[in-house]
Backbone as a ProteinNet text record, in pm:
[ID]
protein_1_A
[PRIMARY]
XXXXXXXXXXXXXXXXXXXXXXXXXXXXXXXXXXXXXXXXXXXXXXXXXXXXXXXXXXXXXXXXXXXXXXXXXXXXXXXXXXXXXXXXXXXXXXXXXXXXXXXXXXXXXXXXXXXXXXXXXXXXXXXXXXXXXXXXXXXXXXXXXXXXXXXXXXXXXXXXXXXXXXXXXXXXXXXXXXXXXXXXXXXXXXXXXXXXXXXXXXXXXXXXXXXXXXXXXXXXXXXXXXXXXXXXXXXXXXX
[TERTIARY]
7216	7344.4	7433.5	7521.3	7605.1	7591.7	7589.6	7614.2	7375.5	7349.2	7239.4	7138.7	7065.7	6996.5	6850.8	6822.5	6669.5	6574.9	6475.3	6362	6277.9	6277.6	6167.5	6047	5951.2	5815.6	5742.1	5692.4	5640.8	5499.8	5414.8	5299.6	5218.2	5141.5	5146.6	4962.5	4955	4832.8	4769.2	4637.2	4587	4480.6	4496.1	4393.8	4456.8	4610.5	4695.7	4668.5	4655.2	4736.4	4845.9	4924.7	4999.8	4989.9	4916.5	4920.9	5041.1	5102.8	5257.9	5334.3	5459.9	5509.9	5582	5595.7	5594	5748.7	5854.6	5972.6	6000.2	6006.1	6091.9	6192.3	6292.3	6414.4	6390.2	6483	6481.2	6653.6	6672.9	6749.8	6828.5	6958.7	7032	7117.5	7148	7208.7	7302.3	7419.3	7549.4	7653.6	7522.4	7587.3	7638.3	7773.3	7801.9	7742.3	7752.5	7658.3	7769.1	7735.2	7820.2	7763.6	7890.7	7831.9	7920.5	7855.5	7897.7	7892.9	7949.5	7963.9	7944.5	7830.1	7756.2	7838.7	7911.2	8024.9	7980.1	8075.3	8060.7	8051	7944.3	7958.4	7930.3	7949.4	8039.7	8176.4	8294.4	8414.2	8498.8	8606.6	8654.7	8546.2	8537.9	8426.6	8484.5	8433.8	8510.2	8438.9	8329.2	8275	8325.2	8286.1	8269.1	8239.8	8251.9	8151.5	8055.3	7990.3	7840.8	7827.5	7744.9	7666.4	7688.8	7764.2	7796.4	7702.6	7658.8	7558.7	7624.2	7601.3	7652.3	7537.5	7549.7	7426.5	7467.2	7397.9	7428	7336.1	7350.2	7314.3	7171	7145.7	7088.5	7096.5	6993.7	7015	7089.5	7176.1	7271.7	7300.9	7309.1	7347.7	7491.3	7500.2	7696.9	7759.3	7666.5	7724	7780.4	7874.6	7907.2	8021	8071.9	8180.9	8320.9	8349	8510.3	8511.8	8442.7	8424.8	8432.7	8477.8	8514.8	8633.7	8716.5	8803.3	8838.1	8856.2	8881.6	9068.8	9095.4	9240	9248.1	9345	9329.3	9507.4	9475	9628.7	9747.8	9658	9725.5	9689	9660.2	9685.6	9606.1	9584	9425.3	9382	9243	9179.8	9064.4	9093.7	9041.4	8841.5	8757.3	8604.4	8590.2	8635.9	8595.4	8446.6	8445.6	8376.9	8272.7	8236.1	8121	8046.4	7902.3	7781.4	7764.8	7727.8	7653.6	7509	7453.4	7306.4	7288.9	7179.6	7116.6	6960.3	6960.4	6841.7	6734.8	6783.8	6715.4	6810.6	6811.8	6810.6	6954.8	6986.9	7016.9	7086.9	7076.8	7108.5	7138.9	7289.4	7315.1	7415	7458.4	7492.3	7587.5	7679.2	7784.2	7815.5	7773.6	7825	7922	7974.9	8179.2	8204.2	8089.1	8100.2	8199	8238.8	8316.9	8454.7	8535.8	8631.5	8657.7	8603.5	8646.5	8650.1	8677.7	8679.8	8802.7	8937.6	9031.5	9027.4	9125.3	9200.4	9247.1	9247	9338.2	9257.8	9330	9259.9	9207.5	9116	9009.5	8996.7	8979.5	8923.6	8842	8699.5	8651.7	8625.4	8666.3	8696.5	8616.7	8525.3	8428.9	8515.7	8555.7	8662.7	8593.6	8624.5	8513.1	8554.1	8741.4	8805.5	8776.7	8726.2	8688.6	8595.7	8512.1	8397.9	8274.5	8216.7	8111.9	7977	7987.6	7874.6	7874.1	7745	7664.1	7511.1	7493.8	7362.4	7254	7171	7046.1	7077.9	7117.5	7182.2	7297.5	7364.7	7525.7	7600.6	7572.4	7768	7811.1	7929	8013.1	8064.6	8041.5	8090.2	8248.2	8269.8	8450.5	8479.9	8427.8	8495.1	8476.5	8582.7	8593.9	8524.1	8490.8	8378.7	8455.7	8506.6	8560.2	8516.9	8541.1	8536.9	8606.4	8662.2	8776.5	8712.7	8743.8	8684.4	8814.3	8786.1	8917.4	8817.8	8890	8825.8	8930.9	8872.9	8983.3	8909.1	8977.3	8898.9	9002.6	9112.8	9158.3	9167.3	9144.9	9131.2	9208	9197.5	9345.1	9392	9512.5	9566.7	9658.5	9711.3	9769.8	9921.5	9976.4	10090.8	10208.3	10167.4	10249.5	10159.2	10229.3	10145.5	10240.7	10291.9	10408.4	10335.2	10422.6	10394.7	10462.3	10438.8	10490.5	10599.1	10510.6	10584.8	10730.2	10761.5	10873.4	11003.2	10943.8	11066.1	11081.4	11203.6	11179.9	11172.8	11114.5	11073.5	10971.8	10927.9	10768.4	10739.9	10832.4	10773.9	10631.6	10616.1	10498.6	10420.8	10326	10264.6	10170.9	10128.4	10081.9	9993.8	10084.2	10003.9	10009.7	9936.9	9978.6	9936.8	10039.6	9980.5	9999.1	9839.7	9829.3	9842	9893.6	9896.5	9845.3	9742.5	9746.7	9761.8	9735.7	9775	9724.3	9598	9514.1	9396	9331.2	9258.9	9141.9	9096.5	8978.5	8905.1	8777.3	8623.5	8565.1	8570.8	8490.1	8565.5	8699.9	8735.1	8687	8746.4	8695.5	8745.1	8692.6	8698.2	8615.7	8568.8	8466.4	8564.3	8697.3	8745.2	8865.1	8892.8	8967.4	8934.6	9005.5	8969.3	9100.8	9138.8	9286.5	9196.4	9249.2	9262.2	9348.5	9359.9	9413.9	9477.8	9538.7	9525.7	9569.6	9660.3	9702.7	9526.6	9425.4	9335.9	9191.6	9247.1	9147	8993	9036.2	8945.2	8994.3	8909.7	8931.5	8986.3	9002.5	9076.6	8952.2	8993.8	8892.6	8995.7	8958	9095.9	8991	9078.5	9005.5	9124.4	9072.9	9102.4	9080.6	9192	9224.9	9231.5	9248.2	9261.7	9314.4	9377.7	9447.7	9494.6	9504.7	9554.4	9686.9	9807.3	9912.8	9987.8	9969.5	10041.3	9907.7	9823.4	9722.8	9676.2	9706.3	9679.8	9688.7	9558.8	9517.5	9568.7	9604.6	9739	9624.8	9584.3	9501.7	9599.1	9572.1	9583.7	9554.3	9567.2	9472.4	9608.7	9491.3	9528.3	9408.3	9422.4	9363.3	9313.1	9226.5	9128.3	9069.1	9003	8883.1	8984.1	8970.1	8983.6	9114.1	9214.1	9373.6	9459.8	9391.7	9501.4	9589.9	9665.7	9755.5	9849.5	9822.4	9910.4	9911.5	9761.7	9779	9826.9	9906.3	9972.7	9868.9	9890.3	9838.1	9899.7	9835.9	9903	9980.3	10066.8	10149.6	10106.7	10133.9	10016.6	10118.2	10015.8	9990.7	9881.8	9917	9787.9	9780.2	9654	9645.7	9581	9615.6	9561.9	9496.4	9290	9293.1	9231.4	9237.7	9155.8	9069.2	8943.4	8828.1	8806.5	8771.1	8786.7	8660.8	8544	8461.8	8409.1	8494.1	8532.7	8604.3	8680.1	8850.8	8727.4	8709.6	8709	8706.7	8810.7	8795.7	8751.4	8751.7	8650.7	8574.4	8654.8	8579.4	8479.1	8505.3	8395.1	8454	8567.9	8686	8704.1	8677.2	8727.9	8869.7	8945.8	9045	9078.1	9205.2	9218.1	9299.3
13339.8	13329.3	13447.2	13485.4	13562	13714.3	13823.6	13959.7	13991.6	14103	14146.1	14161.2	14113.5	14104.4	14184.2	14255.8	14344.1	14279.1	14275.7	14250.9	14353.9	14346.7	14462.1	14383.7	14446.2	14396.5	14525.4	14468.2	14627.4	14549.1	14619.9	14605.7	14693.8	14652.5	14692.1	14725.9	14827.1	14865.2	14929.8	14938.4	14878.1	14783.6	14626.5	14550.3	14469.6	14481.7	14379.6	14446.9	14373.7	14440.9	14313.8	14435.7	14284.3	14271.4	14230.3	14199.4	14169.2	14122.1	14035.6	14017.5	13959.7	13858.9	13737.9	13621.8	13511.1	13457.4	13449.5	13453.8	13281.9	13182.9	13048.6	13026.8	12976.8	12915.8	12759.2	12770.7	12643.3	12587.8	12462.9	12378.6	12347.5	12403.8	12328.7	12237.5	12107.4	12006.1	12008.9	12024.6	12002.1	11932.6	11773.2	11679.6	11546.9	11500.5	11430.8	11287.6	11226.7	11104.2	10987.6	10888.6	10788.5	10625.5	10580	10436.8	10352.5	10226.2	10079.8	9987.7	9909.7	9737	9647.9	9575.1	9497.6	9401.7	9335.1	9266.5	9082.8	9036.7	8931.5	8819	8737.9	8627.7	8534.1	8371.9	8416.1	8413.2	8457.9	8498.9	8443.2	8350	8264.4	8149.4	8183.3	8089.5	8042	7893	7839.9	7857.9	7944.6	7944.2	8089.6	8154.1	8294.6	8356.7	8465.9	8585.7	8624	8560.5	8579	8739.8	8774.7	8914.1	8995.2	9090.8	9164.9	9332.2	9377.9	9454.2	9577.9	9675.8	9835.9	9941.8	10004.4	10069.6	10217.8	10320	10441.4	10489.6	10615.3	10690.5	10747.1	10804.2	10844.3	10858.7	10878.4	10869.1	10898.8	10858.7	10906	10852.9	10952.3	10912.2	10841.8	10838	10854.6	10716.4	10651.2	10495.1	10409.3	10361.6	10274.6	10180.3	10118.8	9947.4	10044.8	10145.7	10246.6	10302.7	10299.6	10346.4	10207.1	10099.6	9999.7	9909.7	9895.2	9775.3	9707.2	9601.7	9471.7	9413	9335.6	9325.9	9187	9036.6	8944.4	8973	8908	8934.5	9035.7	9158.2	9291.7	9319.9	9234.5	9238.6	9270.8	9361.5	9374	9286.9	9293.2	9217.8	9301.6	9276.5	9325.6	9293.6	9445.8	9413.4	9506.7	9514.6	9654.2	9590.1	9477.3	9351.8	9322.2	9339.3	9365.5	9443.3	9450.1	9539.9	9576.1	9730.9	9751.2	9744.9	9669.6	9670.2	9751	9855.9	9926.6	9873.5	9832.1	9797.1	9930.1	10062.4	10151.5	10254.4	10370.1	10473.4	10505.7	10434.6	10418.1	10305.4	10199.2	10056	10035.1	9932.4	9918.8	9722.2	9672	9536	9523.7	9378.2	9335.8	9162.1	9136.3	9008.4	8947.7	8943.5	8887	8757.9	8660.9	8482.2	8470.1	8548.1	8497.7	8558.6	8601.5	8667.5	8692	8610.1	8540.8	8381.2	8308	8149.9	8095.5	8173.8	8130.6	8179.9	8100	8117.1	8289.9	8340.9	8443.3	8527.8	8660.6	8753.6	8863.4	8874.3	8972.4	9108.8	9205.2	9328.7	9420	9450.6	9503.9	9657.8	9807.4	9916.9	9993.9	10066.2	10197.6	10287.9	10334.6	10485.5	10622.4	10690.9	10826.2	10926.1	10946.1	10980.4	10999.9	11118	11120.9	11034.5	10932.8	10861	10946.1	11045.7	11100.3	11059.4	11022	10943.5	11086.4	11128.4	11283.6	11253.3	11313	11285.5	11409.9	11390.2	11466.5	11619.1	11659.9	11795.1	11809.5	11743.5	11751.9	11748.7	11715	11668.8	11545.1	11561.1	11461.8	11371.9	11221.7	11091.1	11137.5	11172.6	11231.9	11097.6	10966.5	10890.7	10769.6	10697	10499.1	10472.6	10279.2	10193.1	10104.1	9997.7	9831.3	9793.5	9647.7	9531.1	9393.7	9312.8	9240.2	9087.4	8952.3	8859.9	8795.2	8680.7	8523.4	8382.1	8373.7	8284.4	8138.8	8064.5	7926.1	7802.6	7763.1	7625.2	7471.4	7497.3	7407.8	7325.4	7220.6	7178	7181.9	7158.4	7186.6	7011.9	7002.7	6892.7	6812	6745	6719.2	6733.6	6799.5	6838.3	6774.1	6713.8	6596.3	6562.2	6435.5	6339.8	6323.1	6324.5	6353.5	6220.2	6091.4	6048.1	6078	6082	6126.6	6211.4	6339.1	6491	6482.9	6360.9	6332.7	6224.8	6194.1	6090.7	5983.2	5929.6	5820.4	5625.7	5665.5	5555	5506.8	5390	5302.8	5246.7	5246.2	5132.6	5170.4	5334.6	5381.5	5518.2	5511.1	5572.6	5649.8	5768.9	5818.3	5944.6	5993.6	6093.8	6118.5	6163.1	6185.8	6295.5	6409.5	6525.7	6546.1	6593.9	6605.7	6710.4	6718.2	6915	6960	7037.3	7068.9	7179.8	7148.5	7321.5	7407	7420.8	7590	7508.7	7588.5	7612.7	7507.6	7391.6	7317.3	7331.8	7379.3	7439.2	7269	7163.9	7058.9	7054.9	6979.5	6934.8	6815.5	6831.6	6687.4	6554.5	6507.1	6359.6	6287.4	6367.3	6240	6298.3	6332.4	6371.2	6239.5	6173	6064.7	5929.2	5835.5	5719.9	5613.9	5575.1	5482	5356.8	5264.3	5102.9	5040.9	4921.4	4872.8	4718.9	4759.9	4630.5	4484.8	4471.1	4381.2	4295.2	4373	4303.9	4357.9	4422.5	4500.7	4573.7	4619.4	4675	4846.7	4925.2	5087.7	5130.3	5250.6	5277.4	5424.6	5457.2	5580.6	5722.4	5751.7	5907.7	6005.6	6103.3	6249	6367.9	6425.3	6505.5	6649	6738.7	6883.8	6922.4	7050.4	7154.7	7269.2	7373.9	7443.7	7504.3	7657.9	7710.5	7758.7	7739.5	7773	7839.9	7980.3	8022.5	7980.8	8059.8	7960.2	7827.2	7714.4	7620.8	7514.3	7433.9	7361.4	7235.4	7242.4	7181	7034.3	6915.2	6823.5	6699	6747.3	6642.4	6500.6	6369.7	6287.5	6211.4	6186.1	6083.3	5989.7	5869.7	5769.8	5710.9	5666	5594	5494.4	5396.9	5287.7	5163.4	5054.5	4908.4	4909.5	4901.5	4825.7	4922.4	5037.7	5205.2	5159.6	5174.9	5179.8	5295.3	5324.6	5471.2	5581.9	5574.7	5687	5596.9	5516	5416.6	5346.9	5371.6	5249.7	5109.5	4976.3	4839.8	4833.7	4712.8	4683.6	4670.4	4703	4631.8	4734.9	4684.6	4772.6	4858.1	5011.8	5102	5158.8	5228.7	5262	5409.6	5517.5	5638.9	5706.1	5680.6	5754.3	5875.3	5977.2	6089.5	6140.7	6123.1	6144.4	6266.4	6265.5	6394.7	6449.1	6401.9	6450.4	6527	6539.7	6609.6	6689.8	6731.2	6834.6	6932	7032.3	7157	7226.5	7321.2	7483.9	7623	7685.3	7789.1	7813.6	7774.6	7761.3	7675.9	7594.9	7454.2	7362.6	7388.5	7241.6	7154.8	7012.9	6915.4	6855.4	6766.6	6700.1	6726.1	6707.7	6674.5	6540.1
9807.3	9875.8	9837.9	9916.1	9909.1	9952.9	9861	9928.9	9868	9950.4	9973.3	9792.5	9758.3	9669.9	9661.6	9499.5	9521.1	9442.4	9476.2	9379.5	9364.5	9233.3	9187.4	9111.4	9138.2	9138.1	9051.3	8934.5	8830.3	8806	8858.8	8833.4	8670	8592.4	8457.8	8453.5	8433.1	8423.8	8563.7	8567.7	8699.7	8748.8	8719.6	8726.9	8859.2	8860.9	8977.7	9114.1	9261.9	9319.5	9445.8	9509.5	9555.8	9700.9	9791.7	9919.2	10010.8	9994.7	10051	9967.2	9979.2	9927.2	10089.6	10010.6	10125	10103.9	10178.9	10147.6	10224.9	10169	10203.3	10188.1	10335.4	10308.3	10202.6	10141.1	10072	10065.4	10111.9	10146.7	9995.1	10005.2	9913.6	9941.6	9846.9	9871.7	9825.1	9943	9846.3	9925.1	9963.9	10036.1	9894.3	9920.8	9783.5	9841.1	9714.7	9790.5	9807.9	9915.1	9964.2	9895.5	9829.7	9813.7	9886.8	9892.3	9981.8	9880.1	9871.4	9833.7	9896.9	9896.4	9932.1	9984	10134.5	10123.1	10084.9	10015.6	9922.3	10042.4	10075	10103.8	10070.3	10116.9	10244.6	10221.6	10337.2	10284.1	10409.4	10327.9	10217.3	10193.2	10034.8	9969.4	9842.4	9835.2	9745.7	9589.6	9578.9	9443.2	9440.9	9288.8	9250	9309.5	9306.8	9334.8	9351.9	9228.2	9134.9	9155.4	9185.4	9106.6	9260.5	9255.3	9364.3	9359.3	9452.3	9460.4	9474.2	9458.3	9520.3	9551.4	9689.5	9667.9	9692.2	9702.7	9680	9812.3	9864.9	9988.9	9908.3	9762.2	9715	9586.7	9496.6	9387.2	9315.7	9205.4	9105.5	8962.5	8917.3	8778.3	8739.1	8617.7	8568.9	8600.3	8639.9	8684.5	8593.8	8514.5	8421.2	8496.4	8373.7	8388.8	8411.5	8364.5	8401.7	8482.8	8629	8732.5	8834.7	8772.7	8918.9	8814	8934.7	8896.3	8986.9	8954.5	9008.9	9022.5	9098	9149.2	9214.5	9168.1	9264.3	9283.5	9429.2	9453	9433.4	9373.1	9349.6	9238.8	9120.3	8964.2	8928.8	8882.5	8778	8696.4	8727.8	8575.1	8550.1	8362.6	8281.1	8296.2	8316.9	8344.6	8229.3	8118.3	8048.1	8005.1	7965.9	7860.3	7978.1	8105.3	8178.1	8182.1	8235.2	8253.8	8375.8	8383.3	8511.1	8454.9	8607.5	8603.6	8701.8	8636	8698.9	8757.9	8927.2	8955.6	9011.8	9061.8	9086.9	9113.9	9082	9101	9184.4	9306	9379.3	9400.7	9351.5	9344.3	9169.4	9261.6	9098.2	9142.1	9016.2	9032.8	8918	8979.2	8878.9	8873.9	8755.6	8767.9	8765.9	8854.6	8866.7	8804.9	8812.5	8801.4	8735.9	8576.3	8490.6	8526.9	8644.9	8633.3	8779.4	8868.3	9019.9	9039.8	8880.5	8965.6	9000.9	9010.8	9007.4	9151.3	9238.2	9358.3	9407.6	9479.3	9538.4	9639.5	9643.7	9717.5	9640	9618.7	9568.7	9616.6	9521.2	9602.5	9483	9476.9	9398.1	9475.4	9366.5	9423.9	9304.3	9387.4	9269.1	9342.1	9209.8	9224.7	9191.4	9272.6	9278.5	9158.6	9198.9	9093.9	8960.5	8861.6	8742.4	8708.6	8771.3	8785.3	8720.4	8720.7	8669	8730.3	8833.7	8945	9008.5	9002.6	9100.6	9139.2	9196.2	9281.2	9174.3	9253.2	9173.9	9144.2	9265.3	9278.3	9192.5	9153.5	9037.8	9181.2	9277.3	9415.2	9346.8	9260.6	9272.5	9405	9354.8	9440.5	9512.4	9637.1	9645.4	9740	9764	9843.9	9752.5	9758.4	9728.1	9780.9	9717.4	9830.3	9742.4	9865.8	9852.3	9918	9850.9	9913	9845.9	10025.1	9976.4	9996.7	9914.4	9956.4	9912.2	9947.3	9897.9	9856.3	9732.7	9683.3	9742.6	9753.5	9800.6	9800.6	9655.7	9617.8	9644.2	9740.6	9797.5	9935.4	9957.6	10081.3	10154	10253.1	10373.8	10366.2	10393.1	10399	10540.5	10545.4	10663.4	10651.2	10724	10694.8	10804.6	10921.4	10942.9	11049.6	11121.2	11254.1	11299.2	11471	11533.5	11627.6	11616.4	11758.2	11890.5	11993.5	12161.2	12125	12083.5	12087.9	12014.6	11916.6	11804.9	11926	12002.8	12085.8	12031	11983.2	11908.3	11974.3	12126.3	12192.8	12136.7	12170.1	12129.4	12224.9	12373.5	12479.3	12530.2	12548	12548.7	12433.8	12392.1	12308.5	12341.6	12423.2	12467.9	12439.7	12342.8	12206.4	12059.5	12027.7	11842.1	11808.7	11733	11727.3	11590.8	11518	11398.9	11347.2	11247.3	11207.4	11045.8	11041.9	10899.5	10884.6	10738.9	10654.5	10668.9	10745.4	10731.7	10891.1	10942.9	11024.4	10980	11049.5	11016.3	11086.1	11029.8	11070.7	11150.1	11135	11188.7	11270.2	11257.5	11421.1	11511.2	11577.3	11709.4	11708.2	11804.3	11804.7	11670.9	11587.2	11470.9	11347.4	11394.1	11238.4	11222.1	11326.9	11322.8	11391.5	11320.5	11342.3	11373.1	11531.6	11539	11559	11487.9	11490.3	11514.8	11598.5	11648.5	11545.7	11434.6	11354.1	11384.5	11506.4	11533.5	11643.6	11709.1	11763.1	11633.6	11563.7	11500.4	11600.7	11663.8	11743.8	11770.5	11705.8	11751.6	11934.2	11891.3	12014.3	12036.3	12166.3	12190.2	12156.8	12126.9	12123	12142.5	12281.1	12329.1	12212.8	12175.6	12094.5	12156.8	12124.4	12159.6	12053.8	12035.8	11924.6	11945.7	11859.8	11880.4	11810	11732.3	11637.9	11629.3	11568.7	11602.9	11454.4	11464.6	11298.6	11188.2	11235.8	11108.8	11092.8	11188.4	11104.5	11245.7	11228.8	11302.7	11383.5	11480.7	11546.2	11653.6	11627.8	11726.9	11795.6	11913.3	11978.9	12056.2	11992.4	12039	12167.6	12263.1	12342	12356.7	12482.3	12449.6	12579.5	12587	12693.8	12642.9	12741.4	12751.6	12760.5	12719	12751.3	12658.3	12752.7	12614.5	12694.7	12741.2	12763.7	12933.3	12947	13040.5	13074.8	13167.7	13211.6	13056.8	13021.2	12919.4	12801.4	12790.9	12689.1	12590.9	12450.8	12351.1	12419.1	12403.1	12417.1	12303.5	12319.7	12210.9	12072.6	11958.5	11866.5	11763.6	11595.4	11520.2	11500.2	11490.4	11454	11319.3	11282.7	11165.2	11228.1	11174.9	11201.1	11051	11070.4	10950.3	10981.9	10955.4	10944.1	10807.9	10893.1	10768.9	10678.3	10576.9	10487.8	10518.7	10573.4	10536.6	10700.5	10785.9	10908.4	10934.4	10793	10830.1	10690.4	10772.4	10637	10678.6	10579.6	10602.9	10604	10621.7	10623	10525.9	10411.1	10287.5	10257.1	10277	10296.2	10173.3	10202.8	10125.9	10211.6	10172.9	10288.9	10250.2	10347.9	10358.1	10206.7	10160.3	10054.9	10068.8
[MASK]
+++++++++++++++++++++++++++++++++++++++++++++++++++++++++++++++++++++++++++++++++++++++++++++++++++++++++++++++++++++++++++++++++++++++++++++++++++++++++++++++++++++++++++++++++++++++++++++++++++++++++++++++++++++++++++++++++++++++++++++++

């Protein structure tokens, strides 16, 4: 590379002689190498982390525990007291279990920055690799039941709209159950759904034998909704 270069060739005696010489381009690499973080699933999950993967474009050295840190909810936490496992060359791993079981938002970040991560050739790592997950080990809850859109009539009863705290993954008609306690006999409820601001907004109305113009009959009801039908993305049910 660079400005025009000589070779001199001294032959010593006379037993040599030299036919050619054979001149090859040869390819230098001075591509830096790219890593990824394996993204954590699934995400929002209500366990750890466990052992999060990182892989590399190509081989590299310089890989250690002061080249990633970890952050829930903005804050750092302390990984000095962790290992990188090195599975190849190229591939490397971290076990988070002990230092993702708490609640929040997660983000694990290999910093290229003074990192000492280079490829075979010596190209220093010049880009980040994250990845963000949420841990959420709470269930969604019900956060109110509105009968006929909050009117405070009873001559007719026509809907009930349930609302919880976060987005529920089951849903439907098999997540609730109205009884009729005064004949003790269930009622049918068609159920809607609907996300409004995050968080799972159902609407039951009512059909089959008792219903009149859309109307519950007179009576007492009991409205339960099952826990084991309301969960969230996480796979928390009812609480």
């Amino acid at each position: 590379a660079g400005t025009d270069r000589v070779i001199r060739i001294e032959i010593v005696d006379n037993w040599m002689g030299l036919d050619y010489l054979d001149f090859v381009s040869v390819e230098t690499d001075m591509v830096a190498p790219i890593a990824d973080i394996v993204d954590v699933t699934p995400d929002p999950r209500k366990a750890d982390a466990g052992v999060v993967t990182f892989n590399f474009d190509e081989d590299v050295t310089g890989v250690d525990i002061s080249d990633l840190t970890l952050t829930r909810n903005g804050a750092a936490i302390d990984i000095s007291e962790l290992t990188v496992i090195q599975v190849s060359a190229n591939e490397y791993a971290i076990d988070l279990s002990t230092v993702t079981d708490m609640e929040g938002d997660y983000e694990l970040r290999l910093n290229s920055v003074d990192s000492g991560i280079k490829d075979l050739a010596g190209n220093p790592i010049n880009t980040d690799a994250t990845d963000r997950f949420f841990v959420d080990r709470t269930g969604p809850q019900i956060e109110s039941v509105v009968v006929n859109d909050g009117n405070d009539q009873r001559s007719m009863v026509t809907r009930l709209t349930v609302t919880f705290t976060e987005v529920d993954k089951g849903g439907g008609s098999n997540s609730f159950l109205l009884m009729n306690t005064t004949t003790n006999i269930p009622v049918t409820t068609l159920v809607s759904t609907e996300i409004v601001n995050g968080k799972t907004v159902a609407n039951l109305t009512f059909a089959g034998s008792g219903i009149m113009g859309g109307s519950l009959a007179d009576g007492n009801y009991t409205l339960t909704t099952l826990a084991t039908d309301v969960v969230d993305a996480a796979g928390n049910q009812l609480d």
